[in-house]
């Protein structure tokens, strides 16, 4: 197929095709990177992707299989393998889903029986004292007393805190690394954290327009899990940043929490991201299976990933405790690459969805970890070995 032709007649833009097939543009970009659903044409100047209308059959089937929880490595078998292979994969997955459903049902039933008859439950103190901490103004972007107001879904903000906070550092000599940067800019809210060995970012879309000037708010990471637990119980929350501090309000109520802004200079993460070398290798694998394989290697300073044609082997550096996992490895394959499991495992735990994509430039440069199910969340993980520098 010629991807460089200049004609876009009868082709659909990525946004139009996404609406047509019920997938997000970020998912379509992910599936292109994985080689599962290639666009009919990519503009060589702009990088814009275009799709043929008849590609909707494959896209809809792909969406349905993903909705059924089928790992991407097995989706490719159903889409591109022979009928017997496809049937075997689907039957095996159906049995797995049934077993998982029975287990979940038994667990829920047991918890329901443990609840008291009058419906009372013990309350956690997670939200108590949330918002405590030194306040150091309203962050960069103050404009002569102006106030910035942005509204977010409570669950979405709590989820973002859960994903990003683990990447914050704990070195008292570098207090700036113990913060999560909240940027309110260009109509979106971006959360960033780094400990120099990994970097996590999550982008949130506000509910309605952002009011007021842009802000850069370094928040003390240790306080955010409790604040997130409180926010998760709110349908929507409002961040209000002004000269008197930063407050998180329940949008439809009166409750609020003070956000602990720190007077530190957060690392220039955008320069880090812009300096990344384009990915040369890609690996798509079931996220939970990869996490289990990493954990099965036990307490060790390093594990190794070896990419094959349709699998990835996870082992200790001496090849012991090896686990082979089905995977999609489009294009050429890199040399074995090492990771500190104490860094890689949290990145996998914080991700969402059944599959994860690792984008590898080389065995000594940061590896991008992301998923199709939430393209707004990205983590960079530094490989180990060969004297690789920290961020």
mmCIF file of N, CA and C in Angstrom, residues 30-138:
data_model
loop_
_atom_site.group_PDB
_atom_site.id
_atom_site.type_symbol
_atom_site.label_atom_id
_atom_site.label_comp_id
_atom_site.label_asym_id
_atom_site.label_seq_id
_atom_site.Cartn_x
_atom_site.Cartn_y
_atom_site.Cartn_z
ATOM 1 N N UNK A 30 -2.044 4.520 18.682
ATOM 2 C CA UNK A 30 -1.426 3.376 19.358
ATOM 3 C C UNK A 30 -1.450 2.145 18.451
ATOM 4 N N UNK A 31 -2.599 1.858 17.846
ATOM 5 C CA UNK A 31 -2.716 0.673 16.989
ATOM 6 C C UNK A 31 -1.871 0.805 15.726
ATOM 7 N N UNK A 32 -1.656 2.034 15.268
ATOM 8 C CA UNK A 32 -0.730 2.233 14.149
ATOM 9 C C UNK A 32 0.688 1.912 14.594
ATOM 10 N N UNK A 33 1.097 2.438 15.748
ATOM 11 C CA UNK A 33 2.439 2.160 16.265
ATOM 12 C C UNK A 33 2.653 0.662 16.453
ATOM 13 N N UNK A 34 1.595 -0.048 16.841
ATOM 14 C CA UNK A 34 1.695 -1.492 17.065
ATOM 15 C C UNK A 34 1.642 -2.290 15.768
ATOM 16 N N UNK A 35 1.246 -1.659 14.667
ATOM 17 C CA UNK A 35 1.124 -2.367 13.404
ATOM 18 C C UNK A 35 -0.152 -3.171 13.280
ATOM 19 N N UNK A 36 -1.124 -2.930 14.158
ATOM 20 C CA UNK A 36 -2.377 -3.690 14.146
ATOM 21 C C UNK A 36 -3.412 -3.061 13.216
ATOM 22 N N UNK A 37 -3.413 -1.733 13.140
ATOM 23 C CA UNK A 37 -4.359 -1.026 12.270
ATOM 24 C C UNK A 37 -3.630 0.166 11.657
ATOM 25 N N UNK A 38 -3.039 -0.057 10.502
ATOM 26 C CA UNK A 38 -2.275 0.989 9.829
ATOM 27 C C UNK A 38 -3.218 1.927 9.081
ATOM 28 N N UNK A 39 -2.934 3.220 9.060
ATOM 29 C CA UNK A 39 -3.723 4.142 8.229
ATOM 30 C C UNK A 39 -3.466 3.869 6.751
ATOM 31 N N UNK A 40 -4.401 4.289 5.911
ATOM 32 C CA UNK A 40 -4.224 4.107 4.470
ATOM 33 C C UNK A 40 -3.152 5.051 3.936
ATOM 34 N N UNK A 41 -3.015 6.206 4.583
ATOM 35 C CA UNK A 41 -2.004 7.164 4.147
ATOM 36 C C UNK A 41 -1.552 8.014 5.314
ATOM 37 N N UNK A 42 -0.272 8.356 5.330
ATOM 38 C CA UNK A 42 0.280 9.293 6.311
ATOM 39 C C UNK A 42 0.916 10.438 5.543
ATOM 40 N N UNK A 43 0.468 11.656 5.811
ATOM 41 C CA UNK A 43 1.024 12.825 5.136
ATOM 42 C C UNK A 43 2.482 12.992 5.558
ATOM 43 N N UNK A 44 3.374 12.988 4.609
ATOM 44 C CA UNK A 44 4.807 13.023 4.921
ATOM 45 C C UNK A 44 5.249 14.367 5.484
ATOM 46 N N UNK A 45 4.445 15.410 5.284
ATOM 47 C CA UNK A 45 4.805 16.737 5.801
ATOM 48 C C UNK A 45 4.239 16.975 7.195
ATOM 49 N N UNK A 46 2.954 16.689 7.363
ATOM 50 C CA UNK A 46 2.282 16.984 8.636
ATOM 51 C C UNK A 46 2.258 15.798 9.590
ATOM 52 N N UNK A 47 2.405 14.572 9.069
ATOM 53 C CA UNK A 47 2.274 13.388 9.903
ATOM 54 C C UNK A 47 0.832 12.982 10.144
ATOM 55 N N UNK A 48 -0.143 13.693 9.521
ATOM 56 C CA UNK A 48 -1.554 13.372 9.705
ATOM 57 C C UNK A 48 -1.860 11.996 9.106
ATOM 58 N N UNK A 49 -2.712 11.245 9.810
ATOM 59 C CA UNK A 49 -3.113 9.919 9.357
ATOM 60 C C UNK A 49 -4.479 9.988 8.681
ATOM 61 N N UNK A 50 -4.663 9.202 7.616
ATOM 62 C CA UNK A 50 -5.930 9.120 6.895
ATOM 63 C C UNK A 50 -6.302 7.643 6.708
ATOM 64 N N UNK A 51 -7.616 7.373 6.743
ATOM 65 C CA UNK A 51 -8.106 5.998 6.689
ATOM 66 C C UNK A 51 -9.143 5.833 5.586
ATOM 67 N N UNK A 52 -9.197 4.621 4.984
ATOM 68 C CA UNK A 52 -10.233 4.300 4.007
ATOM 69 C C UNK A 52 -11.514 3.936 4.742
ATOM 70 N N UNK A 53 -12.671 4.254 4.190
ATOM 71 C CA UNK A 53 -13.934 3.875 4.843
ATOM 72 C C UNK A 53 -14.045 2.375 5.085
ATOM 73 N N UNK A 54 -13.519 1.539 4.151
ATOM 74 C CA UNK A 54 -13.673 0.093 4.328
ATOM 75 C C UNK A 54 -12.777 -0.474 5.434
ATOM 76 N N UNK A 55 -11.906 0.343 6.033
ATOM 77 C CA UNK A 55 -11.110 -0.126 7.166
ATOM 78 C C UNK A 55 -11.935 -0.204 8.444
ATOM 79 N N UNK A 56 -13.183 0.297 8.380
ATOM 80 C CA UNK A 56 -13.998 0.281 9.596
ATOM 81 C C UNK A 56 -14.356 -1.134 10.031
ATOM 82 N N UNK A 57 -14.368 -2.104 9.108
ATOM 83 C CA UNK A 57 -14.692 -3.483 9.493
ATOM 84 C C UNK A 57 -13.635 -4.027 10.457
ATOM 85 N N UNK A 58 -12.366 -3.865 10.088
ATOM 86 C CA UNK A 58 -11.293 -4.330 10.956
ATOM 87 C C UNK A 58 -11.267 -3.530 12.269
ATOM 88 N N UNK A 59 -11.491 -2.216 12.159
ATOM 89 C CA UNK A 59 -11.433 -1.361 13.347
ATOM 90 C C UNK A 59 -12.535 -1.724 14.340
ATOM 91 N N UNK A 60 -13.744 -1.990 13.845
ATOM 92 C CA UNK A 60 -14.850 -2.344 14.743
ATOM 93 C C UNK A 60 -14.607 -3.700 15.401
ATOM 94 N N UNK A 61 -14.067 -4.651 14.639
ATOM 95 C CA UNK A 61 -13.758 -5.953 15.220
ATOM 96 C C UNK A 61 -12.664 -5.813 16.270
ATOM 97 N N UNK A 62 -11.672 -5.003 15.971
ATOM 98 C CA UNK A 62 -10.605 -4.737 16.928
ATOM 99 C C UNK A 62 -11.177 -4.135 18.212
ATOM 100 N N UNK A 63 -12.059 -3.150 18.066
ATOM 101 C CA UNK A 63 -12.677 -2.525 19.236
ATOM 102 C C UNK A 63 -13.461 -3.547 20.058
ATOM 103 N N UNK A 64 -14.216 -4.423 19.390
ATOM 104 C CA UNK A 64 -15.022 -5.424 20.096
ATOM 105 C C UNK A 64 -14.149 -6.412 20.857
ATOM 106 N N UNK A 65 -13.072 -6.850 20.227
ATOM 107 C CA UNK A 65 -12.182 -7.807 20.892
ATOM 108 C C UNK A 65 -11.503 -7.172 22.089
ATOM 109 N N UNK A 66 -11.124 -5.904 21.956
ATOM 110 C CA UNK A 66 -10.502 -5.212 23.090
ATOM 111 C C UNK A 66 -11.513 -5.008 24.209
ATOM 112 N N UNK A 67 -12.764 -4.697 23.854
ATOM 113 C CA UNK A 67 -13.802 -4.525 24.872
ATOM 114 C C UNK A 67 -14.044 -5.825 25.632
ATOM 115 N N UNK A 68 -13.824 -6.954 24.963
ATOM 116 C CA UNK A 68 -13.968 -8.262 25.605
ATOM 117 C C UNK A 68 -12.745 -8.634 26.437
ATOM 118 N N UNK A 69 -11.734 -7.733 26.465
ATOM 119 C CA UNK A 69 -10.560 -7.970 27.297
ATOM 120 C C UNK A 69 -9.499 -8.841 26.680
ATOM 121 N N UNK A 70 -9.547 -9.042 25.355
ATOM 122 C CA UNK A 70 -8.566 -9.899 24.707
ATOM 123 C C UNK A 70 -7.237 -9.159 24.582
ATOM 124 N N UNK A 71 -6.128 -9.745 25.072
ATOM 125 C CA UNK A 71 -4.821 -9.089 24.947
ATOM 126 C C UNK A 71 -4.469 -8.833 23.485
ATOM 127 N N UNK A 72 -3.715 -7.770 23.248
ATOM 128 C CA UNK A 72 -3.445 -7.354 21.876
ATOM 129 C C UNK A 72 -2.670 -8.408 21.090
ATOM 130 N N UNK A 73 -1.765 -9.115 21.758
ATOM 131 C CA UNK A 73 -1.014 -10.163 21.067
ATOM 132 C C UNK A 73 -1.947 -11.248 20.530
ATOM 133 N N UNK A 74 -3.054 -11.489 21.240
ATOM 134 C CA UNK A 74 -4.017 -12.489 20.788
ATOM 135 C C UNK A 74 -5.022 -11.895 19.807
ATOM 136 N N UNK A 75 -5.272 -10.603 19.915
ATOM 137 C CA UNK A 75 -6.134 -9.936 18.925
ATOM 138 C C UNK A 75 -5.548 -10.094 17.531
ATOM 139 N N UNK A 76 -4.233 -9.958 17.403
ATOM 140 C CA UNK A 76 -3.602 -10.080 16.090
ATOM 141 C C UNK A 76 -3.774 -11.481 15.514
ATOM 142 N N UNK A 77 -3.821 -12.481 16.389
ATOM 143 C CA UNK A 77 -4.047 -13.855 15.915
ATOM 144 C C UNK A 77 -5.453 -13.984 15.338
ATOM 145 N N UNK A 78 -6.435 -13.391 16.036
ATOM 146 C CA UNK A 78 -7.815 -13.457 15.554
ATOM 147 C C UNK A 78 -7.972 -12.686 14.246
ATOM 148 N N UNK A 79 -7.328 -11.534 14.154
ATOM 149 C CA UNK A 79 -7.477 -10.700 12.961
ATOM 150 C C UNK A 79 -6.716 -11.247 11.763
ATOM 151 N N UNK A 80 -5.529 -11.816 12.008
ATOM 152 C CA UNK A 80 -4.641 -12.161 10.896
ATOM 153 C C UNK A 80 -4.300 -13.644 10.794
ATOM 154 N N UNK A 81 -4.632 -14.440 11.820
ATOM 155 C CA UNK A 81 -4.315 -15.864 11.777
ATOM 156 C C UNK A 81 -5.384 -16.650 11.051
ATOM 157 N N UNK A 82 -5.193 -17.967 11.000
ATOM 158 C CA UNK A 82 -6.220 -18.794 10.344
ATOM 159 C C UNK A 82 -7.380 -19.041 11.306
ATOM 160 N N UNK A 83 -8.451 -19.625 10.773
ATOM 161 C CA UNK A 83 -9.680 -19.766 11.552
ATOM 162 C C UNK A 83 -9.497 -20.667 12.761
ATOM 163 N N UNK A 84 -8.746 -21.750 12.638
ATOM 164 C CA UNK A 84 -8.542 -22.661 13.768
ATOM 165 C C UNK A 84 -7.798 -21.964 14.897
ATOM 166 N N UNK A 85 -6.775 -21.180 14.558
ATOM 167 C CA UNK A 85 -6.032 -20.438 15.586
ATOM 168 C C UNK A 85 -6.942 -19.427 16.279
ATOM 169 N N UNK A 86 -7.755 -18.741 15.479
ATOM 170 C CA UNK A 86 -8.656 -17.740 16.046
ATOM 171 C C UNK A 86 -9.649 -18.381 17.006
ATOM 172 N N UNK A 87 -10.215 -19.509 16.612
ATOM 173 C CA UNK A 87 -11.168 -20.199 17.487
ATOM 174 C C UNK A 87 -10.510 -20.628 18.796
ATOM 175 N N UNK A 88 -9.300 -21.165 18.718
ATOM 176 C CA UNK A 88 -8.599 -21.628 19.915
ATOM 177 C C UNK A 88 -8.333 -20.457 20.870
ATOM 178 N N UNK A 89 -7.919 -19.321 20.312
ATOM 179 C CA UNK A 89 -7.644 -18.148 21.142
ATOM 180 C C UNK A 89 -8.916 -17.668 21.828
ATOM 181 N N UNK A 90 -10.016 -17.580 21.078
ATOM 182 C CA UNK A 90 -11.263 -17.066 21.628
ATOM 183 C C UNK A 90 -11.843 -18.012 22.682
ATOM 184 N N UNK A 91 -11.788 -19.309 22.445
ATOM 185 C CA UNK A 91 -12.294 -20.275 23.428
ATOM 186 C C UNK A 91 -11.481 -20.219 24.711
ATOM 187 N N UNK A 92 -10.156 -20.103 24.576
ATOM 188 C CA UNK A 92 -9.300 -20.030 25.758
ATOM 189 C C UNK A 92 -9.592 -18.762 26.556
ATOM 190 N N UNK A 93 -9.784 -17.647 25.849
ATOM 191 C CA UNK A 93 -10.064 -16.390 26.543
ATOM 192 C C UNK A 93 -11.432 -16.441 27.212
ATOM 193 N N UNK A 94 -12.421 -17.058 26.547
ATOM 194 C CA UNK A 94 -13.739 -17.152 27.156
ATOM 195 C C UNK A 94 -13.689 -17.949 28.455
ATOM 196 N N UNK A 95 -12.930 -19.023 28.479
ATOM 197 C CA UNK A 95 -12.793 -19.804 29.713
ATOM 198 C C UNK A 95 -12.110 -18.996 30.812
ATOM 199 N N UNK A 96 -11.110 -18.202 30.418
ATOM 200 C CA UNK A 96 -10.421 -17.360 31.405
ATOM 201 C C UNK A 96 -11.372 -16.333 32.000
ATOM 202 N N UNK A 97 -12.187 -15.706 31.141
ATOM 203 C CA UNK A 97 -13.146 -14.698 31.610
ATOM 204 C C UNK A 97 -14.162 -15.333 32.554
ATOM 205 N N UNK A 98 -14.650 -16.530 32.219
ATOM 206 C CA UNK A 98 -15.623 -17.207 33.081
ATOM 207 C C UNK A 98 -15.019 -17.509 34.447
ATOM 208 N N UNK A 99 -13.777 -18.000 34.468
ATOM 209 C CA UNK A 99 -13.116 -18.301 35.741
ATOM 210 C C UNK A 99 -12.941 -17.032 36.575
ATOM 211 N N UNK A 100 -12.543 -15.958 35.907
ATOM 212 C CA UNK A 100 -12.320 -14.697 36.609
ATOM 213 C C UNK A 100 -13.635 -14.152 37.169
ATOM 214 N N UNK A 101 -14.722 -14.295 36.405
ATOM 215 C CA UNK A 101 -16.024 -13.817 36.854
ATOM 216 C C UNK A 101 -16.495 -14.588 38.076
ATOM 217 N N UNK A 102 -16.314 -15.916 38.069
ATOM 218 C CA UNK A 102 -16.716 -16.728 39.222
ATOM 219 C C UNK A 102 -15.931 -16.327 40.471
ATOM 220 N N UNK A 103 -14.635 -16.075 40.303
ATOM 221 C CA UNK A 103 -13.808 -15.677 41.443
ATOM 222 C C UNK A 103 -14.247 -14.326 41.987
ATOM 223 N N UNK A 104 -14.484 -13.367 41.083
ATOM 224 C CA UNK A 104 -14.916 -12.038 41.511
ATOM 225 C C UNK A 104 -16.271 -12.100 42.201
ATOM 226 N N UNK A 105 -17.190 -12.904 41.679
ATOM 227 C CA UNK A 105 -18.513 -13.031 42.268
ATOM 228 C C UNK A 105 -18.424 -13.592 43.683
ATOM 229 N N UNK A 106 -17.559 -14.598 43.883
ATOM 230 C CA UNK A 106 -17.393 -15.187 45.207
ATOM 231 C C UNK A 106 -16.802 -14.176 46.188
ATOM 232 N N UNK A 107 -15.858 -13.384 45.714
ATOM 233 C CA UNK A 107 -15.244 -12.370 46.576
ATOM 234 C C UNK A 107 -16.259 -11.322 46.999
ATOM 235 N N UNK A 108 -17.041 -10.820 46.043
ATOM 236 C CA UNK A 108 -18.047 -9.803 46.347
ATOM 237 C C UNK A 108 -19.095 -10.349 47.304
ATOM 238 N N UNK A 109 -19.505 -11.581 47.080
ATOM 239 C CA UNK A 109 -20.494 -12.205 47.956
ATOM 240 C C UNK A 109 -19.978 -12.298 49.386
ATOM 241 N N UNK A 110 -18.699 -12.659 49.543
ATOM 242 C CA UNK A 110 -18.119 -12.767 50.873
ATOM 243 C C UNK A 110 -18.069 -11.410 51.575
ATOM 244 N N UNK A 111 -17.707 -10.360 50.821
ATOM 245 C CA UNK A 111 -17.648 -9.017 51.412
ATOM 246 C C UNK A 111 -19.045 -8.530 51.782
ATOM 247 N N UNK A 112 -20.041 -8.799 50.935
ATOM 248 C CA UNK A 112 -21.411 -8.404 51.247
ATOM 249 C C UNK A 112 -21.896 -9.063 52.530
ATOM 250 N N UNK A 113 -21.532 -10.330 52.728
ATOM 251 C CA UNK A 113 -21.947 -11.033 53.952
ATOM 252 C C UNK A 113 -21.275 -10.445 55.188
ATOM 253 N N UNK A 114 -20.089 -9.845 54.985
ATOM 254 C CA UNK A 114 -19.355 -9.306 56.138
ATOM 255 C C UNK A 114 -19.886 -7.959 56.602
ATOM 256 N N UNK A 115 -20.702 -7.293 55.765
ATOM 257 C CA UNK A 115 -21.242 -5.994 56.143
ATOM 258 C C UNK A 115 -22.283 -6.157 57.232
ATOM 259 N N UNK A 116 -22.349 -5.169 58.143
ATOM 260 C CA UNK A 116 -23.313 -5.245 59.241
ATOM 261 C C UNK A 116 -24.726 -5.107 58.714
ATOM 262 N N UNK A 117 -25.663 -5.658 59.455
ATOM 263 C CA UNK A 117 -27.045 -5.677 58.999
ATOM 264 C C UNK A 117 -27.679 -4.313 58.885
ATOM 265 N N UNK A 118 -27.202 -3.308 59.681
ATOM 266 C CA UNK A 118 -27.824 -1.993 59.612
ATOM 267 C C UNK A 118 -27.179 -1.085 58.583
ATOM 268 N N UNK A 119 -26.252 -1.650 57.806
ATOM 269 C CA UNK A 119 -25.649 -0.893 56.723
ATOM 270 C C UNK A 119 -24.500 -0.007 57.148
ATOM 271 N N UNK A 120 -24.121 -0.020 58.440
ATOM 272 C CA UNK A 120 -23.017 0.837 58.870
ATOM 273 C C UNK A 120 -21.698 0.246 58.430
ATOM 274 N N UNK A 121 -20.735 1.115 58.197
ATOM 275 C CA UNK A 121 -19.410 0.680 57.777
ATOM 276 C C UNK A 121 -18.369 1.521 58.497
ATOM 277 N N UNK A 122 -17.215 0.905 58.716
ATOM 278 C CA UNK A 122 -16.119 1.667 59.315
ATOM 279 C C UNK A 122 -15.593 2.657 58.296
ATOM 280 N N UNK A 123 -15.342 3.860 58.748
ATOM 281 C CA UNK A 123 -14.848 4.898 57.850
ATOM 282 C C UNK A 123 -13.341 5.001 57.967
ATOM 283 N N UNK A 124 -12.699 5.173 56.829
ATOM 284 C CA UNK A 124 -11.256 5.369 56.828
ATOM 285 C C UNK A 124 -10.950 6.830 57.088
ATOM 286 N N UNK A 125 -9.801 7.086 57.660
ATOM 287 C CA UNK A 125 -9.404 8.466 57.930
ATOM 288 C C UNK A 125 -8.548 9.044 56.845
ATOM 289 N N UNK A 126 -8.658 8.482 55.638
ATOM 290 C CA UNK A 126 -7.768 8.924 54.566
ATOM 291 C C UNK A 126 -7.918 10.402 54.267
ATOM 292 N N UNK A 127 -9.163 10.918 54.420
ATOM 293 C CA UNK A 127 -9.349 12.312 54.062
ATOM 294 C C UNK A 127 -9.040 13.276 55.194
ATOM 295 N N UNK A 128 -8.849 12.744 56.423
ATOM 296 C CA UNK A 128 -8.623 13.624 57.548
ATOM 297 C C UNK A 128 -7.316 14.367 57.400
ATOM 298 N N UNK A 129 -7.393 15.654 57.636
ATOM 299 C CA UNK A 129 -6.172 16.447 57.596
ATOM 300 C C UNK A 129 -5.651 16.700 56.211
ATOM 301 N N UNK A 130 -6.373 16.250 55.157
ATOM 302 C CA UNK A 130 -5.881 16.485 53.805
ATOM 303 C C UNK A 130 -5.772 17.977 53.568
ATOM 304 N N UNK A 131 -4.737 18.360 52.893
ATOM 305 C CA UNK A 131 -4.538 19.770 52.615
ATOM 306 C C UNK A 131 -3.554 20.408 53.567
ATOM 307 N N UNK A 132 -3.103 19.648 54.624
ATOM 308 C CA UNK A 132 -2.114 20.211 55.525
ATOM 309 C C UNK A 132 -0.801 20.383 54.790
ATOM 310 N N UNK A 133 -0.045 21.378 55.193
ATOM 311 C CA UNK A 133 1.242 21.592 54.549
ATOM 312 C C UNK A 133 1.487 23.068 54.354
ATOM 313 N N UNK A 134 2.730 23.431 54.127
ATOM 314 C CA UNK A 134 3.080 24.833 53.943
ATOM 315 C C UNK A 134 2.562 25.331 52.605
ATOM 316 N N UNK A 135 2.052 26.535 52.609
ATOM 317 C CA UNK A 135 1.570 27.147 51.381
ATOM 318 C C UNK A 135 2.593 28.168 50.919
ATOM 319 N N UNK A 136 2.973 28.089 49.659
ATOM 320 C CA UNK A 136 3.977 29.016 49.135
ATOM 321 C C UNK A 136 3.432 29.775 47.952
ATOM 322 N N UNK A 137 2.281 30.407 48.157
ATOM 323 C CA UNK A 137 1.700 31.187 47.064
ATOM 324 C C UNK A 137 0.944 30.302 46.114
ATOM 325 N N UNK A 138 0.568 30.869 44.977
ATOM 326 C CA UNK A 138 -0.272 30.154 44.017
ATOM 327 C C UNK A 138 0.508 29.649 42.839
#
